PDB file of C-alpha atoms in Angstrom:
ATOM      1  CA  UNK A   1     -41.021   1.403  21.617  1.00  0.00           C
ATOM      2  CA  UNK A   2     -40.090   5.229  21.777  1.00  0.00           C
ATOM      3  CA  UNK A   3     -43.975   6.829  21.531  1.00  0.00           C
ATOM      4  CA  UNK A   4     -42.375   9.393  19.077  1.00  0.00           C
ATOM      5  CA  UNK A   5     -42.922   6.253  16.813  1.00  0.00           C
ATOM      6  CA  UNK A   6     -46.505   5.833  16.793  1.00  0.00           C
ATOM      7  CA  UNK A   7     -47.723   9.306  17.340  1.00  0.00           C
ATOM      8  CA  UNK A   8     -46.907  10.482  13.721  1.00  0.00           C
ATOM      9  CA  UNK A   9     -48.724   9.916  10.616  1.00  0.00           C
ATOM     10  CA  UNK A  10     -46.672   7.172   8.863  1.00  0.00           C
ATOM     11  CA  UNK A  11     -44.689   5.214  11.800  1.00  0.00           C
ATOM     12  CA  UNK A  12     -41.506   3.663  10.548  1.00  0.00           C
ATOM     13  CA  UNK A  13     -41.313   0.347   9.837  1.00  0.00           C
ATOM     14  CA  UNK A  14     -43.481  -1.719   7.525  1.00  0.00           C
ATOM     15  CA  UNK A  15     -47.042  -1.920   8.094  1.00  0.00           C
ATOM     16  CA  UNK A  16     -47.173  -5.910   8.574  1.00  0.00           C
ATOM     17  CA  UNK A  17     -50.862  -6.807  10.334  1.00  0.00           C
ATOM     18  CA  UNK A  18     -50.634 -10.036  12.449  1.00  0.00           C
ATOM     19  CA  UNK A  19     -53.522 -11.624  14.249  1.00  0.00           C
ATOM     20  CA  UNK A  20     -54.794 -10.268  17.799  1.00  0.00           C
ATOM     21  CA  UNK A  21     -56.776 -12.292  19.970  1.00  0.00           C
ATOM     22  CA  UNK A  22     -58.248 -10.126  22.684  1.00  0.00           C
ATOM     23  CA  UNK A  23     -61.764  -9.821  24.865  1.00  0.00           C
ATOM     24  CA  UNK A  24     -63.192  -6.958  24.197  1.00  0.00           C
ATOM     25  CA  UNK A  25     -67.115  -6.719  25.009  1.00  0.00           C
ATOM     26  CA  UNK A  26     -67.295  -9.710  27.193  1.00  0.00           C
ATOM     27  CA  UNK A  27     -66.366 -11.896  24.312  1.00  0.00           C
ATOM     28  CA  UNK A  28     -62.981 -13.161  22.594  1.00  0.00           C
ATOM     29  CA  UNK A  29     -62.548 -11.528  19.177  1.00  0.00           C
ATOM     30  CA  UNK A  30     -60.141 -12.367  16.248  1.00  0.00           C
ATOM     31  CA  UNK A  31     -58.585  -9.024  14.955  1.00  0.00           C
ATOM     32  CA  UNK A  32     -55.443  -7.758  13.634  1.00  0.00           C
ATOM     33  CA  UNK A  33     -52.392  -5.375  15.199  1.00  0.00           C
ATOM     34  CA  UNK A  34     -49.285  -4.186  13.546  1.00  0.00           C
ATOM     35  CA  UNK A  35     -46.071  -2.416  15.313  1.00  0.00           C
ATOM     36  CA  UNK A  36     -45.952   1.520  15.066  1.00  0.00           C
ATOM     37  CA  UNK A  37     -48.667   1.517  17.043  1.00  0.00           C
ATOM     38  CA  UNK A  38     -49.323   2.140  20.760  1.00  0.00           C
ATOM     39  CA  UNK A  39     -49.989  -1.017  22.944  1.00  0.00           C
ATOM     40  CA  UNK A  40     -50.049  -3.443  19.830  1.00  0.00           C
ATOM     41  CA  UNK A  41     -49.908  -6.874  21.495  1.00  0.00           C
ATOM     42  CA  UNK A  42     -53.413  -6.343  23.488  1.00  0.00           C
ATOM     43  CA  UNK A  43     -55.511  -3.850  25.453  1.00  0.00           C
ATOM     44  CA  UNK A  44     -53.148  -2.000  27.787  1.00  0.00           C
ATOM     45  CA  UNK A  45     -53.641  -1.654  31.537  1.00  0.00           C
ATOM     46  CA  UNK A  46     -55.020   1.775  31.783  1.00  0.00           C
ATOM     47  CA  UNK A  47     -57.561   1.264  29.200  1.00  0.00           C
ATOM     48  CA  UNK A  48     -58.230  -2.149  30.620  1.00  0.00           C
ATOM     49  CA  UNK A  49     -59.173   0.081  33.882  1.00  0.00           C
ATOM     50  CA  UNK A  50     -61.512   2.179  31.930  1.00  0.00           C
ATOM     51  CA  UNK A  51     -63.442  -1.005  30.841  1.00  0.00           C
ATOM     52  CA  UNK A  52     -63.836  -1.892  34.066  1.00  0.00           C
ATOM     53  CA  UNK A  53     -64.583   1.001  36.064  1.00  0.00           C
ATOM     54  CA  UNK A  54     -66.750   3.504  33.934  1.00  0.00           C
ATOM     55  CA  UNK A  55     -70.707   3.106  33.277  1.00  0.00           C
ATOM     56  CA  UNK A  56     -71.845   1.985  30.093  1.00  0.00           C
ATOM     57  CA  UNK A  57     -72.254   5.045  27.200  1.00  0.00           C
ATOM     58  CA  UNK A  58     -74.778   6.700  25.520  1.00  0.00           C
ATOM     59  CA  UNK A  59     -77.086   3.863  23.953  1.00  0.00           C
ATOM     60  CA  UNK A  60     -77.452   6.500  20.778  1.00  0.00           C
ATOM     61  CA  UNK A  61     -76.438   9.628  19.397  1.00  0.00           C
ATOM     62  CA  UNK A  62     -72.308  10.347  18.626  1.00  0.00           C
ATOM     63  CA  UNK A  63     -69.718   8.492  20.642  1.00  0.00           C
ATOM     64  CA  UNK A  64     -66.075   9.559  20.253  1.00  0.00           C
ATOM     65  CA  UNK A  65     -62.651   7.661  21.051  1.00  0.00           C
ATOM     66  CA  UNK A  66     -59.337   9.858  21.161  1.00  0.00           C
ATOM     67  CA  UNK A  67     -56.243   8.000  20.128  1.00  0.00           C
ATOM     68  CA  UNK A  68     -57.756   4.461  19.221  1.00  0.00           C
ATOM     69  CA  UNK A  69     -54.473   2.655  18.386  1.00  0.00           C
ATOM     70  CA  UNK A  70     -55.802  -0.255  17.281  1.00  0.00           C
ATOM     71  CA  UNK A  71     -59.414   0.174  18.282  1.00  0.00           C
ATOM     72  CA  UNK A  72     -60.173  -1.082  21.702  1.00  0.00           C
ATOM     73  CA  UNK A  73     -61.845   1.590  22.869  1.00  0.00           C
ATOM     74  CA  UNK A  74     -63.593   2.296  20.012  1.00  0.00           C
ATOM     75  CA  UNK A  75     -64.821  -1.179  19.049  1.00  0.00           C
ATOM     76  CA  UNK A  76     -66.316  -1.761  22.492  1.00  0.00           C
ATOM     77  CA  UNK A  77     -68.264   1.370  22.369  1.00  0.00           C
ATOM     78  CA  UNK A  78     -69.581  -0.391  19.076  1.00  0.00           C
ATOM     79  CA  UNK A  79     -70.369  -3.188  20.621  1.00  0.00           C
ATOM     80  CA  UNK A  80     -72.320  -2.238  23.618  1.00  0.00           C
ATOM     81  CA  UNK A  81     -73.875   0.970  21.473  1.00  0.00           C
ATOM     82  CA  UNK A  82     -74.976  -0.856  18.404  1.00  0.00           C
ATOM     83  CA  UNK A  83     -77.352   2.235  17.490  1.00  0.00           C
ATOM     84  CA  UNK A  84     -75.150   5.121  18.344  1.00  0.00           C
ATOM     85  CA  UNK A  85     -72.850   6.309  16.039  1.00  0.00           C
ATOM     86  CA  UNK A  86     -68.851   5.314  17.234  1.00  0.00           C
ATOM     87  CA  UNK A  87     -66.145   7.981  15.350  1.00  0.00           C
ATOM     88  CA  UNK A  88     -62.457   7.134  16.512  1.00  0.00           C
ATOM     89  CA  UNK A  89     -59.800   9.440  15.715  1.00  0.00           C
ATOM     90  CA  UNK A  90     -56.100   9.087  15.739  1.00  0.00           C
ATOM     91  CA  UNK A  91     -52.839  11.147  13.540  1.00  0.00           C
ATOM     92  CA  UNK A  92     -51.331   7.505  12.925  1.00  0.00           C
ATOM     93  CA  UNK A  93     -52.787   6.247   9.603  1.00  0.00           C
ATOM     94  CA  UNK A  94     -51.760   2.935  10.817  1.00  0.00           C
ATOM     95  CA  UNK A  95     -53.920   2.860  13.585  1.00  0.00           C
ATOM     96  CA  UNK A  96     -57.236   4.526  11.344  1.00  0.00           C
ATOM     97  CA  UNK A  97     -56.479   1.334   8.913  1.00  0.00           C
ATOM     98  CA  UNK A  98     -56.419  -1.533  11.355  1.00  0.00           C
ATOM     99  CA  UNK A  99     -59.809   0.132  13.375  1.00  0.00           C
ATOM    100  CA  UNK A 100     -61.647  -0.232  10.266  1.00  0.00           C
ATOM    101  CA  UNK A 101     -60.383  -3.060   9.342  1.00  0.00           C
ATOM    102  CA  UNK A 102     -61.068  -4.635  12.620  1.00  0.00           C
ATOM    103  CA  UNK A 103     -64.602  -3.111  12.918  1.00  0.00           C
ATOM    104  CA  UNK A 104     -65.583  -4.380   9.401  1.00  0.00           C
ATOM    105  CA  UNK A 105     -63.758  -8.174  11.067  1.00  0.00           C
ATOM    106  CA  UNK A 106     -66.852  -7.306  13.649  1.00  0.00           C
ATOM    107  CA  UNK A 107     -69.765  -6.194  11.448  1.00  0.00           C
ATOM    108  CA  UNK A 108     -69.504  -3.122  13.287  1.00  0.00           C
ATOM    109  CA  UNK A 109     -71.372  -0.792  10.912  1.00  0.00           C
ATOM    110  CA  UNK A 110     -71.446   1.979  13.400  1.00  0.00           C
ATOM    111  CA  UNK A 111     -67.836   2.497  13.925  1.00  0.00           C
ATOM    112  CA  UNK A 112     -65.537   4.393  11.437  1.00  0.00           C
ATOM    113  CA  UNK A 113     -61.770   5.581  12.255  1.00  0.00           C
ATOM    114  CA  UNK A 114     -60.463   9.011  10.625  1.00  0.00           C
ATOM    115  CA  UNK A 115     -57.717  11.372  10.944  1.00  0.00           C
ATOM    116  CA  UNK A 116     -59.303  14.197  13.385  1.00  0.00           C
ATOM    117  CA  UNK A 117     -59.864  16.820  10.520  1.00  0.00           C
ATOM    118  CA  UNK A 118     -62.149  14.842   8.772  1.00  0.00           C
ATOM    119  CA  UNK A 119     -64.456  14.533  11.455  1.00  0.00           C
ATOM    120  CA  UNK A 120     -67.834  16.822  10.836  1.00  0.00           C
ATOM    121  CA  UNK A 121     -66.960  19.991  13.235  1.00  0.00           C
ATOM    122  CA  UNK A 122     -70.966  20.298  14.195  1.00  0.00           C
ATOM    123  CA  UNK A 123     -71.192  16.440  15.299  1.00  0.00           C
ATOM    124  CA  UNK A 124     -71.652  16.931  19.359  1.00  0.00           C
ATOM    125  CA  UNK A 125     -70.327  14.015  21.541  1.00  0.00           C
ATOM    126  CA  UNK A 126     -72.955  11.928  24.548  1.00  0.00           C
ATOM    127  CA  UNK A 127     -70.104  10.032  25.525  1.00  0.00           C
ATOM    128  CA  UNK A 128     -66.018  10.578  25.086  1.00  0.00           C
ATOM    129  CA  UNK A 129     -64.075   7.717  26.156  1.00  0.00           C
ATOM    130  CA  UNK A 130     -60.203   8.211  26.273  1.00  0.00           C
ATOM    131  CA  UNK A 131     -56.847   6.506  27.327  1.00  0.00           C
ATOM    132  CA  UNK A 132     -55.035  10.338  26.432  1.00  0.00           C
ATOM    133  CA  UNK A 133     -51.866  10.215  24.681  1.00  0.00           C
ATOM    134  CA  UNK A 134     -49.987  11.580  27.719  1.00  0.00           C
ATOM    135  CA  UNK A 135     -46.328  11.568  26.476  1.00  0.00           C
ATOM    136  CA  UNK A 136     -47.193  13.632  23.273  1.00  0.00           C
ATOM    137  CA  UNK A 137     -46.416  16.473  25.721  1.00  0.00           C
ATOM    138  CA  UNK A 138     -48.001  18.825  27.859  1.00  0.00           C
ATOM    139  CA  UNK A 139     -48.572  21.294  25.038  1.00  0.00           C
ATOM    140  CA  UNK A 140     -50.110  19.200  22.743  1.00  0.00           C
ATOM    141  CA  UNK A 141     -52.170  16.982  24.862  1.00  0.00           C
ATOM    142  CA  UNK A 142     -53.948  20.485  26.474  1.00  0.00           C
ATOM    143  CA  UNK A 143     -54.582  21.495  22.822  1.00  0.00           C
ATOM    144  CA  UNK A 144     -55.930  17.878  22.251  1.00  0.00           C
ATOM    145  CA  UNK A 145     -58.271  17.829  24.710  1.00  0.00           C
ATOM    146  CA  UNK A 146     -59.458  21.651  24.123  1.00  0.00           C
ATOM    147  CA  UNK A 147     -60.270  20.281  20.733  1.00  0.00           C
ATOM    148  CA  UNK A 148     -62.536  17.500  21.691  1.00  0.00           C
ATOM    149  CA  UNK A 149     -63.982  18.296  25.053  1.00  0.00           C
ATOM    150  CA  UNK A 150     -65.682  21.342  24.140  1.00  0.00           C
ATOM    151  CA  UNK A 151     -67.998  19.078  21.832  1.00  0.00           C
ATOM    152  CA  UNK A 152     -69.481  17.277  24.411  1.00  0.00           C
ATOM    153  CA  UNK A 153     -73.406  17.268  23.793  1.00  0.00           C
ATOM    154  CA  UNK A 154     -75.605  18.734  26.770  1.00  0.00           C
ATOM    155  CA  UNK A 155     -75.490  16.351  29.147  1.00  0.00           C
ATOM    156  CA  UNK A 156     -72.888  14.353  27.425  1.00  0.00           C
ATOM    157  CA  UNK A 157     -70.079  12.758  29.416  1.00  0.00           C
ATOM    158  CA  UNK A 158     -66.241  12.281  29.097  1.00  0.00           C
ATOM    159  CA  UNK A 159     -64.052   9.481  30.556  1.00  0.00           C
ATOM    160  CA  UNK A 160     -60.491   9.550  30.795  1.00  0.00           C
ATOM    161  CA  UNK A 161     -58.614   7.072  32.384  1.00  0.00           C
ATOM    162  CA  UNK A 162     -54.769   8.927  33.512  1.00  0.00           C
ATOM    163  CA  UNK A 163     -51.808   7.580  34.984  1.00  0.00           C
ATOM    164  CA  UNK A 164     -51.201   8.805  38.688  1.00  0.00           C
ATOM    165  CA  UNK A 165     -47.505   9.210  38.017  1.00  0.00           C
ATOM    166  CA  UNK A 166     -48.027  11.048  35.113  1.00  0.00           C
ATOM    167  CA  UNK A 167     -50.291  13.873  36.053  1.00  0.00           C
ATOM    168  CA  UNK A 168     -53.302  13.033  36.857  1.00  0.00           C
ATOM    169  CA  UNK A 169     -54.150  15.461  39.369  1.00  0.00           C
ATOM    170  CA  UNK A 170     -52.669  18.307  37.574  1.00  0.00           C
ATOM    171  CA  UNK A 171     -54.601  17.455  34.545  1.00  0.00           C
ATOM    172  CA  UNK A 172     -58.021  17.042  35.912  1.00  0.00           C
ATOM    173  CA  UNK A 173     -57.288  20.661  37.881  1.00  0.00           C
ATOM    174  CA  UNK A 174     -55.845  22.115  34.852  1.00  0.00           C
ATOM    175  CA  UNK A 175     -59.304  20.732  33.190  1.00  0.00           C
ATOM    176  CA  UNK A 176     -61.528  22.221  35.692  1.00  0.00           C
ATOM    177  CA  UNK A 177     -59.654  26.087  34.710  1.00  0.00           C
ATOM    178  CA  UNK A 178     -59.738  25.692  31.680  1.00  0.00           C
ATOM    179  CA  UNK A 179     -63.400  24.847  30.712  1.00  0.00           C
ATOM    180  CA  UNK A 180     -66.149  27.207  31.179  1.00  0.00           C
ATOM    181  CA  UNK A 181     -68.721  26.857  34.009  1.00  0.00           C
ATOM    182  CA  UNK A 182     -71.342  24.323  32.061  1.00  0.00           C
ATOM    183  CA  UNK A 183     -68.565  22.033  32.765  1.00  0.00           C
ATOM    184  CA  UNK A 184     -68.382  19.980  35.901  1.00  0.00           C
ATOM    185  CA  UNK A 185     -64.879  18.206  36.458  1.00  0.00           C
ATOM    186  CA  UNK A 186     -64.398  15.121  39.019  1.00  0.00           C
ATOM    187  CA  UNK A 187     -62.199  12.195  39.965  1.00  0.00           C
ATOM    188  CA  UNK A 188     -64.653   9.396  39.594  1.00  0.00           C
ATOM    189  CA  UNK A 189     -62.518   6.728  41.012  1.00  0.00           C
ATOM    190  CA  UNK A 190     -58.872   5.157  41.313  1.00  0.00           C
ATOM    191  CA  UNK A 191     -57.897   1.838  40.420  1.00  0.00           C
ATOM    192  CA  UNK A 192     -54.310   0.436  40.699  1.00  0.00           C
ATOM    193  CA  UNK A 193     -52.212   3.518  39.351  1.00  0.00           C
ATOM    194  CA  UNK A 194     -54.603   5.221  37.517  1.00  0.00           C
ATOM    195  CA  UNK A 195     -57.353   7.666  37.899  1.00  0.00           C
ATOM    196  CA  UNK A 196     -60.714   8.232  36.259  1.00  0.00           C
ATOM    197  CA  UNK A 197     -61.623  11.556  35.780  1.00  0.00           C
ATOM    198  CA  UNK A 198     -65.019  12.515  34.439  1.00  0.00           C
ATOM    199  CA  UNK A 199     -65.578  15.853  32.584  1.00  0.00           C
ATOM    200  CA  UNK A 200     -69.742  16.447  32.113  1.00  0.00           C
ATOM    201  CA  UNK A 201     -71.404  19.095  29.965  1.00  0.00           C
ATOM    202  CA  UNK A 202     -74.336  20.581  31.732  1.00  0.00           C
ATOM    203  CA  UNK A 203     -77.743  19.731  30.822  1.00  0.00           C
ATOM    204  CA  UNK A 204     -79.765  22.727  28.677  1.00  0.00           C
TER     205      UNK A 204
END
């Protein structure tokens, strides 16, 4: 699917749900997908590598998903944060519908999917977890990340997980410029073709 489709408000195409079965949590859960969204059809290998290679988050406070598609990301930070708060935040409405819908499938009381303006600008992020919307563009995925990052609580910690072949290096240097000094920027790890980087907000 051309990603032009499903990084737009209202994707083409009808808005038909069909059932997902996926393991998400260490558990198989019944949920529901749609097309004109990314990765539809299951958890997608990048974010699959983020599962498995970054330390649990923040067991409270605000927890934050960027792009959640159909909510992997954000339902597992539900799931092992039951008492932290879980906002997920995409521009396709699609993909805000189905992460409700698939945390209320869940009981997931904590989780709740918006567009990004309607999150509360003073909520401050423990822990970001991300699988970046890379092909939006250079442009926009810099002014993306300069929105979120920033909100990171003291202490707090974000994980992106970053295709090799698609700039990886550059972004996590371009990262490191960019933010002020109570930032620290790393390469955590590599797994297959991608790259974890870690961006961490000094402690006050």
């Amino acid at each position: 699917m051309e990603s032009a489709h499903y990084f737009t408000a209202q994707p083409a195409g009808p808005f038909t749900r069909k059932p997902l079965t996926v393991e998400l949590a260490g558990a198989t859960r019944q949920l529901q997908t749609s097309s004109g969204i990314f990765s539809p059809d299951g958890v997608d290998k990048g974010t699959a590598v983020l599962f498995s290679e970054v330390p649990p988050p923040s067991p409270k406070g605000h927890l934050l998903d960027i792009g959640c598609g159909w909510g992997p990301i954000a339902l597992t930070l539900g799931l092992m944060a039951p008492h932290a708060k879980v906002h997920a935040v995409d521009v396709n409405e699609r993909c805000i519908t189905l992460t409700n819908e698939n945390a209320a499938a869940l009981g997931l009381t904590n989780v709740t999917a918006s567009l990004p303006h309607e999150v509360d600008p003073a909520v401050e992020f423990d822990t970001i977890w991300s699988n970046p919307p890379i092909r939006i563009g250079k442009d926009e995925l810099h002014t993306l990340l300069l929105t979120w990052l920033p909100r990171l609580a003291p202490g707090g910690n974000a994980w992106l997980v970053v295709q090799k072949n698609l700039g990886s290096d550059s972004l996590q240097r371009w990262l490191a410029t960019e933010l002020d000094s109570s930032y620290t920027v790393s390469r955590e790890s590599t797994s297959k073709t991608f790259r974890i980087i870690r961006v961490r907000k000094a402690s006050q």
